[in-house]
Amino acid sequence: MRRGTSARRLDAFSRKRTDRWSSFRFPSCSRFELHGRQTPLRVKFASTCSVYGRAETENGRCDETSPLNPVSLYARIKIQSEQAIVDLADGNFSPTILRMATIYGLSPRMRFDLVGNVLPAKAYHDAVIPVFGGEQYRPNVHVADAARAYIDCLTAPIETVGDTVYNVGSRQQNFRIDELATIVADCFPHADIAYHEDRTDDRSYRVSFERITGDLDYEPQLTIRDHCHELRDVFESGDFDEYTADRYNNCAILEKTDEFETTATNLDHHEPPMRETPISKSA
């Protein structure tokens, strides 16, 4: 599947099912209220750096206090979910919001709808690396380093990580899409970069990770180059020959899942208003 086709499908799917997504997400977040009020609970909520959307900041990088400017339904719902969870914080409920950079890397439920995974896959199998636009910035982090961030937050003192938002990623891996493509091309020299003027994704943001580095001494260890090498090894062993299969694409899976729509339709929900100011740690 072409990257542009995938992005357009996702955008159309999101617009068509705005109410469905909202009705599914918010009751899930509100369930924390039932548990958090009864027993001390450390919750780590998986959010996304996509909440910064198309961002322009004075220092060039978005930190946890930067204005939020979502350009997708996914990011808007993440912001509202953050708000719903943080508003429940008290002595028995101390959530940590982890805004993840774009994740790449091998995983038990592999994803080939993420830029750091699909570009190496296309390079290996199709000998082409498609770039749409290319000037958009995107932070990246390997899934193993992302997992380590959760472990670090779970083992850190609650006084440090409780009621706190962290951007999770690597300062060195804030890449433009065309820079990312160049790295992939260097790892798969038989592949050519194919540039397309039309942009299929308006998100563009560079992100600061100073807070999590300062609080937890967190530094990602793996790089896009490491990932390209690990993917090449699994491709050569015969795995993921059908990397375009629907099972590796979240949008395709949701489009085929009747249970998702049925469940969302039956859920009663109340969608809170968007917060106009970014969430920050309480005093």
PDB file of C-alpha atoms in Angstrom:
ATOM      1  CA  MET A   1       0.000   0.000   0.000  1.00  0.00           C
ATOM      2  CA  ARG A   2       1.313   3.437  -0.891  1.00  0.00           C
ATOM      3  CA  ARG A   3       1.990   5.709   2.069  1.00  0.00           C
ATOM      4  CA  GLY A   4      -0.266   8.376   0.600  1.00  0.00           C
ATOM      5  CA  THR A   5      -3.125   5.948   0.162  1.00  0.00           C
ATOM      6  CA  SER A   6      -2.758   4.756   3.733  1.00  0.00           C
ATOM      7  CA  ALA A   7      -2.784   8.301   5.120  1.00  0.00           C
ATOM      8  CA  ARG A   8      -5.834   9.305   3.098  1.00  0.00           C
ATOM      9  CA  ARG A   9      -7.685   6.186   4.234  1.00  0.00           C
ATOM     10  CA  LEU A  10      -6.889   6.961   7.848  1.00  0.00           C
ATOM     11  CA  ASP A  11      -7.973  10.585   7.528  1.00  0.00           C
ATOM     12  CA  ALA A  12     -11.268   9.684   5.879  1.00  0.00           C
ATOM     13  CA  PHE A  13     -11.851   6.908   8.394  1.00  0.00           C
ATOM     14  CA  SER A  14     -11.254   9.287  11.306  1.00  0.00           C
ATOM     15  CA  ARG A  15     -13.611  11.962   9.987  1.00  0.00           C
ATOM     16  CA  LYS A  16     -16.350   9.446   9.316  1.00  0.00           C
ATOM     17  CA  ARG A  17     -16.125   7.948  12.795  1.00  0.00           C
ATOM     18  CA  THR A  18     -15.489  10.967  15.016  1.00  0.00           C
ATOM     19  CA  ASP A  19     -18.428  10.164  17.276  1.00  0.00           C
ATOM     20  CA  ARG A  20     -17.464   6.500  17.360  1.00  0.00           C
ATOM     21  CA  TRP A  21     -13.905   7.255  18.501  1.00  0.00           C
ATOM     22  CA  SER A  22     -15.070   9.716  21.152  1.00  0.00           C
ATOM     23  CA  SER A  23     -17.690   7.396  22.572  1.00  0.00           C
ATOM     24  CA  PHE A  24     -15.178   4.563  22.788  1.00  0.00           C
ATOM     25  CA  ARG A  25     -12.284   6.471  24.343  1.00  0.00           C
ATOM     26  CA  PHE A  26     -13.817   8.555  27.120  1.00  0.00           C
ATOM     27  CA  PRO A  27     -15.637   5.819  29.066  1.00  0.00           C
ATOM     28  CA  SER A  28     -12.318   3.920  29.065  1.00  0.00           C
ATOM     29  CA  CYS A  29     -10.537   6.877  30.665  1.00  0.00           C
ATOM     30  CA  SER A  30     -13.336   7.560  33.144  1.00  0.00           C
ATOM     31  CA  ARG A  31     -13.000   4.043  34.564  1.00  0.00           C
ATOM     32  CA  PHE A  32      -9.833   5.241  36.296  1.00  0.00           C
ATOM     33  CA  GLU A  33     -12.095   7.217  38.589  1.00  0.00           C
ATOM     34  CA  LEU A  34     -13.644   4.048  39.975  1.00  0.00           C
ATOM     35  CA  HIS A  35     -10.305   2.453  40.787  1.00  0.00           C
ATOM     36  CA  GLY A  36      -8.187   5.475  41.587  1.00  0.00           C
ATOM     37  CA  ARG A  37     -10.479   6.641  44.375  1.00  0.00           C
ATOM     38  CA  GLN A  38     -10.328   3.327  46.249  1.00  0.00           C
ATOM     39  CA  THR A  39      -6.647   2.353  46.317  1.00  0.00           C
ATOM     40  CA  PRO A  40      -3.337   4.151  45.697  1.00  0.00           C
ATOM     41  CA  LEU A  41      -2.714   3.836  41.987  1.00  0.00           C
ATOM     42  CA  ARG A  42       0.201   4.777  39.729  1.00  0.00           C
ATOM     43  CA  VAL A  43      -1.119   5.103  36.200  1.00  0.00           C
ATOM     44  CA  LYS A  44       1.068   5.619  33.131  1.00  0.00           C
ATOM     45  CA  PHE A  45      -1.042   6.907  30.257  1.00  0.00           C
ATOM     46  CA  ALA A  46       0.220   6.374  26.712  1.00  0.00           C
ATOM     47  CA  SER A  47      -0.216   9.683  24.925  1.00  0.00           C
ATOM     48  CA  THR A  48       1.567  11.063  21.878  1.00  0.00           C
ATOM     49  CA  CYS A  49       3.747  13.936  20.739  1.00  0.00           C
ATOM     50  CA  SER A  50       1.197  14.344  17.947  1.00  0.00           C
ATOM     51  CA  VAL A  51      -0.672  16.628  20.355  1.00  0.00           C
ATOM     52  CA  TYR A  52       1.760  19.375  19.256  1.00  0.00           C
ATOM     53  CA  GLY A  53       0.456  19.012  15.706  1.00  0.00           C
ATOM     54  CA  ARG A  54       1.932  21.620  13.418  1.00  0.00           C
ATOM     55  CA  ALA A  55       4.097  23.519  15.844  1.00  0.00           C
ATOM     56  CA  GLU A  56       6.313  26.565  15.693  1.00  0.00           C
ATOM     57  CA  THR A  57       8.070  27.483  18.939  1.00  0.00           C
ATOM     58  CA  GLU A  58      10.576  30.177  19.830  1.00  0.00           C
ATOM     59  CA  ASN A  59      13.349  27.700  20.672  1.00  0.00           C
ATOM     60  CA  GLY A  60      12.400  25.310  17.877  1.00  0.00           C
ATOM     61  CA  ARG A  61      11.374  22.420  20.124  1.00  0.00           C
ATOM     62  CA  CYS A  62       8.110  21.676  21.920  1.00  0.00           C
ATOM     63  CA  ASP A  63       8.390  20.971  25.620  1.00  0.00           C
ATOM     64  CA  GLU A  64       5.639  19.786  27.945  1.00  0.00           C
ATOM     65  CA  THR A  65       4.381  23.350  28.485  1.00  0.00           C
ATOM     66  CA  SER A  66       4.191  24.272  24.792  1.00  0.00           C
ATOM     67  CA  PRO A  67       0.789  25.079  23.263  1.00  0.00           C
ATOM     68  CA  LEU A  68      -1.067  22.096  21.866  1.00  0.00           C
ATOM     69  CA  ASN A  69      -2.083  22.303  18.230  1.00  0.00           C
ATOM     70  CA  PRO A  70      -3.594  18.961  17.155  1.00  0.00           C
ATOM     71  CA  VAL A  71      -4.336  18.448  13.471  1.00  0.00           C
ATOM     72  CA  SER A  72      -5.865  14.964  13.738  1.00  0.00           C
ATOM     73  CA  LEU A  73      -8.756  13.332  15.545  1.00  0.00           C
ATOM     74  CA  TYR A  74      -6.290  10.944  17.157  1.00  0.00           C
ATOM     75  CA  ALA A  75      -4.346  13.815  18.745  1.00  0.00           C
ATOM     76  CA  ARG A  76      -7.484  15.663  19.849  1.00  0.00           C
ATOM     77  CA  ILE A  77      -8.789  12.594  21.646  1.00  0.00           C
ATOM     78  CA  LYS A  78      -5.409  12.047  23.302  1.00  0.00           C
ATOM     79  CA  ILE A  79      -5.510  15.621  24.642  1.00  0.00           C
ATOM     80  CA  GLN A  80      -9.012  15.162  25.998  1.00  0.00           C
ATOM     81  CA  SER A  81      -8.028  11.822  27.522  1.00  0.00           C
ATOM     82  CA  GLU A  82      -5.012  13.426  29.208  1.00  0.00           C
ATOM     83  CA  GLN A  83      -7.306  16.082  30.621  1.00  0.00           C
ATOM     84  CA  ALA A  84      -9.853  13.565  31.889  1.00  0.00           C
ATOM     85  CA  ILE A  85      -7.170  11.524  33.665  1.00  0.00           C
ATOM     86  CA  VAL A  86      -5.158  14.407  35.131  1.00  0.00           C
ATOM     87  CA  ASP A  87      -8.316  16.024  36.491  1.00  0.00           C
ATOM     88  CA  LEU A  88      -8.814  12.919  38.681  1.00  0.00           C
ATOM     89  CA  ALA A  89      -5.416  13.242  40.383  1.00  0.00           C
ATOM     90  CA  ASP A  90      -5.468  13.195  44.188  1.00  0.00           C
ATOM     91  CA  GLY A  91      -3.653  11.458  47.044  1.00  0.00           C
ATOM     92  CA  ASN A  92      -4.766   8.036  45.823  1.00  0.00           C
ATOM     93  CA  PHE A  93      -4.391   8.628  42.108  1.00  0.00           C
ATOM     94  CA  SER A  94      -1.159   9.995  40.689  1.00  0.00           C
ATOM     95  CA  PRO A  95      -1.023   9.632  36.899  1.00  0.00           C
ATOM     96  CA  THR A  96       1.957  10.129  34.633  1.00  0.00           C
ATOM     97  CA  ILE A  97       1.324  11.166  31.031  1.00  0.00           C
ATOM     98  CA  LEU A  98       3.880   9.828  28.550  1.00  0.00           C
ATOM     99  CA  ARG A  99       3.781  11.649  25.221  1.00  0.00           C
ATOM    100  CA  MET A 100       5.527   9.240  22.917  1.00  0.00           C
ATOM    101  CA  ALA A 101       7.567  10.173  19.882  1.00  0.00           C
ATOM    102  CA  THR A 102       6.731   8.195  16.742  1.00  0.00           C
ATOM    103  CA  ILE A 103       7.593   4.616  17.662  1.00  0.00           C
ATOM    104  CA  TYR A 104       9.474   2.226  15.409  1.00  0.00           C
ATOM    105  CA  GLY A 105      10.980  -1.221  15.938  1.00  0.00           C
ATOM    106  CA  LEU A 106      10.132  -4.914  16.009  1.00  0.00           C
ATOM    107  CA  SER A 107       7.255  -5.956  18.237  1.00  0.00           C
ATOM    108  CA  PRO A 108       5.027  -9.016  18.776  1.00  0.00           C
ATOM    109  CA  ARG A 109       2.167  -7.186  17.043  1.00  0.00           C
ATOM    110  CA  MET A 110       4.181  -5.583  14.264  1.00  0.00           C
ATOM    111  CA  ARG A 111       3.093  -2.234  12.813  1.00  0.00           C
ATOM    112  CA  PHE A 112       3.857  -1.268   9.234  1.00  0.00           C
ATOM    113  CA  ASP A 113       1.700   1.859   9.309  1.00  0.00           C
ATOM    114  CA  LEU A 114       4.409   3.806  11.173  1.00  0.00           C
ATOM    115  CA  VAL A 115       6.941   5.795   9.191  1.00  0.00           C
ATOM    116  CA  GLY A 116      10.008   4.304  10.882  1.00  0.00           C
ATOM    117  CA  ASN A 117       8.818   0.791  10.012  1.00  0.00           C
ATOM    118  CA  VAL A 118       7.201   1.203   6.617  1.00  0.00           C
ATOM    119  CA  LEU A 119      10.081   3.067   4.946  1.00  0.00           C
ATOM    120  CA  PRO A 120      12.623   0.280   5.619  1.00  0.00           C
ATOM    121  CA  ALA A 121      10.016  -2.305   4.557  1.00  0.00           C
ATOM    122  CA  LYS A 122       9.393  -0.541   1.258  1.00  0.00           C
ATOM    123  CA  ALA A 123      13.121  -0.096   0.751  1.00  0.00           C
ATOM    124  CA  TYR A 124      13.818  -3.805   1.201  1.00  0.00           C
ATOM    125  CA  HIS A 125      10.824  -5.287  -0.612  1.00  0.00           C
ATOM    126  CA  ASP A 126      10.038  -2.654  -3.259  1.00  0.00           C
ATOM    127  CA  ALA A 127      13.409  -0.903  -3.690  1.00  0.00           C
ATOM    128  CA  VAL A 128      11.671   2.452  -3.277  1.00  0.00           C
ATOM    129  CA  ILE A 129      11.421   4.894  -0.369  1.00  0.00           C
ATOM    130  CA  PRO A 130       8.424   7.198  -0.952  1.00  0.00           C
ATOM    131  CA  VAL A 131       8.600  10.677   0.577  1.00  0.00           C
ATOM    132  CA  PHE A 132       5.515  12.896   0.556  1.00  0.00           C
ATOM    133  CA  GLY A 133       6.515  16.487   1.215  1.00  0.00           C
ATOM    134  CA  GLY A 134       9.549  15.640   3.292  1.00  0.00           C
ATOM    135  CA  GLU A 135      10.109  18.868   5.186  1.00  0.00           C
ATOM    136  CA  GLN A 136       7.885  17.788   8.092  1.00  0.00           C
ATOM    137  CA  TYR A 137       9.722  17.170  11.349  1.00  0.00           C
ATOM    138  CA  ARG A 138       8.953  14.106  13.438  1.00  0.00           C
ATOM    139  CA  PRO A 139      10.583  12.788  16.643  1.00  0.00           C
ATOM    140  CA  ASN A 140      11.302   9.052  16.736  1.00  0.00           C
ATOM    141  CA  VAL A 141      11.953   6.422  19.406  1.00  0.00           C
ATOM    142  CA  HIS A 142      12.570   2.675  19.289  1.00  0.00           C
ATOM    143  CA  VAL A 143       9.865   0.541  20.917  1.00  0.00           C
ATOM    144  CA  ALA A 144      12.417  -0.983  23.319  1.00  0.00           C
ATOM    145  CA  ASP A 145      13.400   2.495  24.522  1.00  0.00           C
ATOM    146  CA  ALA A 146       9.723   3.433  24.784  1.00  0.00           C
ATOM    147  CA  ALA A 147       9.117   0.390  26.991  1.00  0.00           C
ATOM    148  CA  ARG A 148      12.069   1.371  29.161  1.00  0.00           C
ATOM    149  CA  ALA A 149      10.481   4.775  29.756  1.00  0.00           C
ATOM    150  CA  TYR A 150       7.434   3.068  31.266  1.00  0.00           C
ATOM    151  CA  ILE A 151       9.652   0.924  33.490  1.00  0.00           C
ATOM    152  CA  ASP A 152      11.641   3.965  34.608  1.00  0.00           C
ATOM    153  CA  CYS A 153       8.432   5.794  35.524  1.00  0.00           C
ATOM    154  CA  LEU A 154       7.054   2.782  37.403  1.00  0.00           C
ATOM    155  CA  THR A 155      10.204   2.435  39.497  1.00  0.00           C
ATOM    156  CA  ALA A 156      10.888   6.143  40.101  1.00  0.00           C
ATOM    157  CA  PRO A 157       9.701   7.871  43.295  1.00  0.00           C
ATOM    158  CA  ILE A 158       6.055   8.841  42.996  1.00  0.00           C
ATOM    159  CA  GLU A 159       7.028  12.327  44.179  1.00  0.00           C
ATOM    160  CA  THR A 160       9.074  12.696  40.991  1.00  0.00           C
ATOM    161  CA  VAL A 161       6.781  11.251  38.334  1.00  0.00           C
ATOM    162  CA  GLY A 162       3.325  11.633  39.853  1.00  0.00           C
ATOM    163  CA  ASP A 163       0.944  14.121  38.227  1.00  0.00           C
ATOM    164  CA  THR A 164       3.553  14.839  35.559  1.00  0.00           C
ATOM    165  CA  VAL A 165       3.745  14.959  31.766  1.00  0.00           C
ATOM    166  CA  TYR A 166       6.828  13.651  29.949  1.00  0.00           C
ATOM    167  CA  ASN A 167       7.794  13.789  26.305  1.00  0.00           C
ATOM    168  CA  VAL A 168       9.474  10.464  25.504  1.00  0.00           C
ATOM    169  CA  GLY A 169      12.040  10.251  22.741  1.00  0.00           C
ATOM    170  CA  SER A 170      15.521  11.198  21.628  1.00  0.00           C
ATOM    171  CA  ARG A 171      16.793  14.705  20.936  1.00  0.00           C
ATOM    172  CA  GLN A 172      19.116  13.231  18.309  1.00  0.00           C
ATOM    173  CA  GLN A 173      16.201  11.601  16.488  1.00  0.00           C
ATOM    174  CA  ASN A 174      14.160  14.705  15.665  1.00  0.00           C
ATOM    175  CA  PHE A 175      14.283  14.102  11.903  1.00  0.00           C
ATOM    176  CA  ARG A 176      12.690  15.638   8.878  1.00  0.00           C
ATOM    177  CA  ILE A 177      10.946  12.935   6.872  1.00  0.00           C
ATOM    178  CA  ASP A 178      13.417  13.403   4.016  1.00  0.00           C
ATOM    179  CA  GLU A 179      16.314  13.032   6.492  1.00  0.00           C
ATOM    180  CA  LEU A 180      14.774   9.810   7.739  1.00  0.00           C
ATOM    181  CA  ALA A 181      14.463   8.585   4.155  1.00  0.00           C
ATOM    182  CA  THR A 182      18.146   9.346   3.547  1.00  0.00           C
ATOM    183  CA  ILE A 183      19.163   7.232   6.550  1.00  0.00           C
ATOM    184  CA  VAL A 184      16.993   4.359   5.315  1.00  0.00           C
ATOM    185  CA  ALA A 185      18.463   4.664   1.807  1.00  0.00           C
ATOM    186  CA  ASP A 186      21.964   4.460   3.255  1.00  0.00           C
ATOM    187  CA  CYS A 187      21.020   1.196   4.978  1.00  0.00           C
ATOM    188  CA  PHE A 188      19.329  -0.221   1.858  1.00  0.00           C
ATOM    189  CA  PRO A 189      21.541   1.035  -1.009  1.00  0.00           C
ATOM    190  CA  HIS A 190      19.552  -0.858  -3.663  1.00  0.00           C
ATOM    191  CA  ALA A 191      16.521   1.370  -2.947  1.00  0.00           C
ATOM    192  CA  ASP A 192      15.828   4.794  -4.454  1.00  0.00           C
ATOM    193  CA  ILE A 193      14.064   7.703  -2.777  1.00  0.00           C
ATOM    194  CA  ALA A 194      10.923   8.790  -4.649  1.00  0.00           C
ATOM    195  CA  TYR A 195       9.939  12.357  -3.796  1.00  0.00           C
ATOM    196  CA  HIS A 196       6.314  13.490  -4.106  1.00  0.00           C
ATOM    197  CA  GLU A 197       5.271  17.111  -3.744  1.00  0.00           C
ATOM    198  CA  ASP A 198       1.870  16.356  -2.245  1.00  0.00           C
ATOM    199  CA  ARG A 199       1.875  16.098   1.539  1.00  0.00           C
ATOM    200  CA  THR A 200      -0.319  13.443   3.107  1.00  0.00           C
ATOM    201  CA  ASP A 201       0.350  14.521   6.696  1.00  0.00           C
ATOM    202  CA  ASP A 202       0.421  18.100   7.986  1.00  0.00           C
ATOM    203  CA  ARG A 203       2.004  17.271  11.341  1.00  0.00           C
ATOM    204  CA  SER A 204       5.427  18.811  11.871  1.00  0.00           C
ATOM    205  CA  TYR A 205       7.046  19.223  15.267  1.00  0.00           C
ATOM    206  CA  ARG A 206      10.436  18.990  16.927  1.00  0.00           C
ATOM    207  CA  VAL A 207      10.328  17.991  20.570  1.00  0.00           C
ATOM    208  CA  SER A 208      12.402  18.596  23.694  1.00  0.00           C
ATOM    209  CA  PHE A 209      13.026  15.650  26.017  1.00  0.00           C
ATOM    210  CA  GLU A 210      14.934  17.545  28.696  1.00  0.00           C
ATOM    211  CA  ARG A 211      12.371  16.934  31.445  1.00  0.00           C
ATOM    212  CA  ILE A 212      12.514  13.125  31.348  1.00  0.00           C
ATOM    213  CA  THR A 213      16.294  13.222  30.921  1.00  0.00           C
ATOM    214  CA  GLY A 214      16.674  15.503  33.930  1.00  0.00           C
ATOM    215  CA  ASP A 215      14.214  13.684  36.196  1.00  0.00           C
ATOM    216  CA  LEU A 216      15.004  10.072  35.290  1.00  0.00           C
ATOM    217  CA  ASP A 217      18.367  10.211  33.500  1.00  0.00           C
ATOM    218  CA  TYR A 218      16.530   8.688  30.544  1.00  0.00           C
ATOM    219  CA  GLU A 219      18.368   8.416  27.236  1.00  0.00           C
ATOM    220  CA  PRO A 220      17.246   6.203  24.314  1.00  0.00           C
ATOM    221  CA  GLN A 221      19.877   3.702  23.216  1.00  0.00           C
ATOM    222  CA  LEU A 222      18.683   2.511  19.790  1.00  0.00           C
ATOM    223  CA  THR A 223      18.590   4.354  16.477  1.00  0.00           C
ATOM    224  CA  ILE A 224      16.896   4.174  13.098  1.00  0.00           C
ATOM    225  CA  ARG A 225      20.072   2.613  11.691  1.00  0.00           C
ATOM    226  CA  ASP A 226      19.962  -0.112  14.346  1.00  0.00           C
ATOM    227  CA  HIS A 227      16.360  -0.759  13.411  1.00  0.00           C
ATOM    228  CA  CYS A 228      17.090  -0.953   9.689  1.00  0.00           C
ATOM    229  CA  HIS A 229      19.689  -3.628  10.404  1.00  0.00           C
ATOM    230  CA  GLU A 230      17.311  -5.645  12.604  1.00  0.00           C
ATOM    231  CA  LEU A 231      14.535  -5.384  10.019  1.00  0.00           C
ATOM    232  CA  ARG A 232      16.846  -6.476   7.220  1.00  0.00           C
ATOM    233  CA  ASP A 233      17.759  -9.565   9.246  1.00  0.00           C
ATOM    234  CA  VAL A 234      14.129 -10.585   9.790  1.00  0.00           C
ATOM    235  CA  PHE A 235      13.227  -9.846   6.162  1.00  0.00           C
ATOM    236  CA  GLU A 236      16.087 -12.048   4.982  1.00  0.00           C
ATOM    237  CA  SER A 237      14.830 -14.847   7.235  1.00  0.00           C
ATOM    238  CA  GLY A 238      11.487 -14.723   5.420  1.00  0.00           C
ATOM    239  CA  ASP A 239       9.420 -12.883   8.020  1.00  0.00           C
ATOM    240  CA  PHE A 240       6.963 -10.137   7.065  1.00  0.00           C
ATOM    241  CA  ASP A 241       6.942 -10.922   3.342  1.00  0.00           C
ATOM    242  CA  GLU A 242       3.365  -9.621   3.336  1.00  0.00           C
ATOM    243  CA  TYR A 243       4.148  -6.392   5.153  1.00  0.00           C
ATOM    244  CA  THR A 244       1.215  -4.658   3.419  1.00  0.00           C
ATOM    245  CA  ALA A 245      -1.285  -7.108   4.954  1.00  0.00           C
ATOM    246  CA  ASP A 246      -4.129  -5.534   6.909  1.00  0.00           C
ATOM    247  CA  ARG A 247      -2.991  -7.142  10.171  1.00  0.00           C
ATOM    248  CA  TYR A 248      -0.012  -4.787  10.246  1.00  0.00           C
ATOM    249  CA  ASN A 249      -2.125  -1.641   9.764  1.00  0.00           C
ATOM    250  CA  ASN A 250      -4.342  -0.257  12.542  1.00  0.00           C
ATOM    251  CA  CYS A 251      -6.645   1.616  10.192  1.00  0.00           C
ATOM    252  CA  ALA A 252      -7.261  -1.453   8.067  1.00  0.00           C
ATOM    253  CA  ILE A 253      -7.971  -3.533  11.165  1.00  0.00           C
ATOM    254  CA  LEU A 254     -10.497  -1.034  12.521  1.00  0.00           C
ATOM    255  CA  GLU A 255     -12.251  -0.765   9.192  1.00  0.00           C
ATOM    256  CA  LYS A 256     -12.868  -4.509   9.305  1.00  0.00           C
ATOM    257  CA  THR A 257     -13.829  -4.795  12.958  1.00  0.00           C
ATOM    258  CA  ASP A 258     -17.597  -4.748  13.260  1.00  0.00           C
ATOM    259  CA  GLU A 259     -17.328  -5.283  17.018  1.00  0.00           C
ATOM    260  CA  PHE A 260     -15.566  -1.928  17.377  1.00  0.00           C
ATOM    261  CA  GLU A 261     -18.428   0.011  15.834  1.00  0.00           C
ATOM    262  CA  THR A 262     -21.070  -1.978  17.705  1.00  0.00           C
ATOM    263  CA  THR A 263     -19.343  -1.462  21.047  1.00  0.00           C
ATOM    264  CA  ALA A 264     -18.792   2.252  20.460  1.00  0.00           C
ATOM    265  CA  THR A 265     -22.412   2.753  19.434  1.00  0.00           C
ATOM    266  CA  ASN A 266     -23.688   1.242  22.668  1.00  0.00           C
ATOM    267  CA  LEU A 267     -21.463   3.238  25.004  1.00  0.00           C
ATOM    268  CA  ASP A 268     -22.944   6.177  26.854  1.00  0.00           C
ATOM    269  CA  HIS A 269     -20.450   9.010  27.078  1.00  0.00           C
ATOM    270  CA  HIS A 270     -19.871  12.641  27.791  1.00  0.00           C
ATOM    271  CA  GLU A 271     -17.080  14.344  25.863  1.00  0.00           C
ATOM    272  CA  PRO A 272     -15.337  17.035  27.930  1.00  0.00           C
ATOM    273  CA  PRO A 273     -14.370  20.315  26.283  1.00  0.00           C
ATOM    274  CA  MET A 274     -10.875  20.762  24.908  1.00  0.00           C
ATOM    275  CA  ARG A 275      -8.417  22.307  27.353  1.00  0.00           C
ATOM    276  CA  GLU A 276      -7.082  25.557  25.941  1.00  0.00           C
ATOM    277  CA  THR A 277      -3.838  25.498  27.924  1.00  0.00           C
ATOM    278  CA  PRO A 278      -1.296  22.673  28.092  1.00  0.00           C
ATOM    279  CA  ILE A 279      -1.353  20.301  31.039  1.00  0.00           C
ATOM    280  CA  SER A 280       1.509  20.879  33.458  1.00  0.00           C
ATOM    281  CA  LYS A 281       2.647  19.436  36.753  1.00  0.00           C
ATOM    282  CA  SER A 282       0.792  20.656  39.804  1.00  0.00           C
ATOM    283  CA  ALA A 283       2.582  22.877  42.267  1.00  0.00           C
TER     284      ALA A 283
END
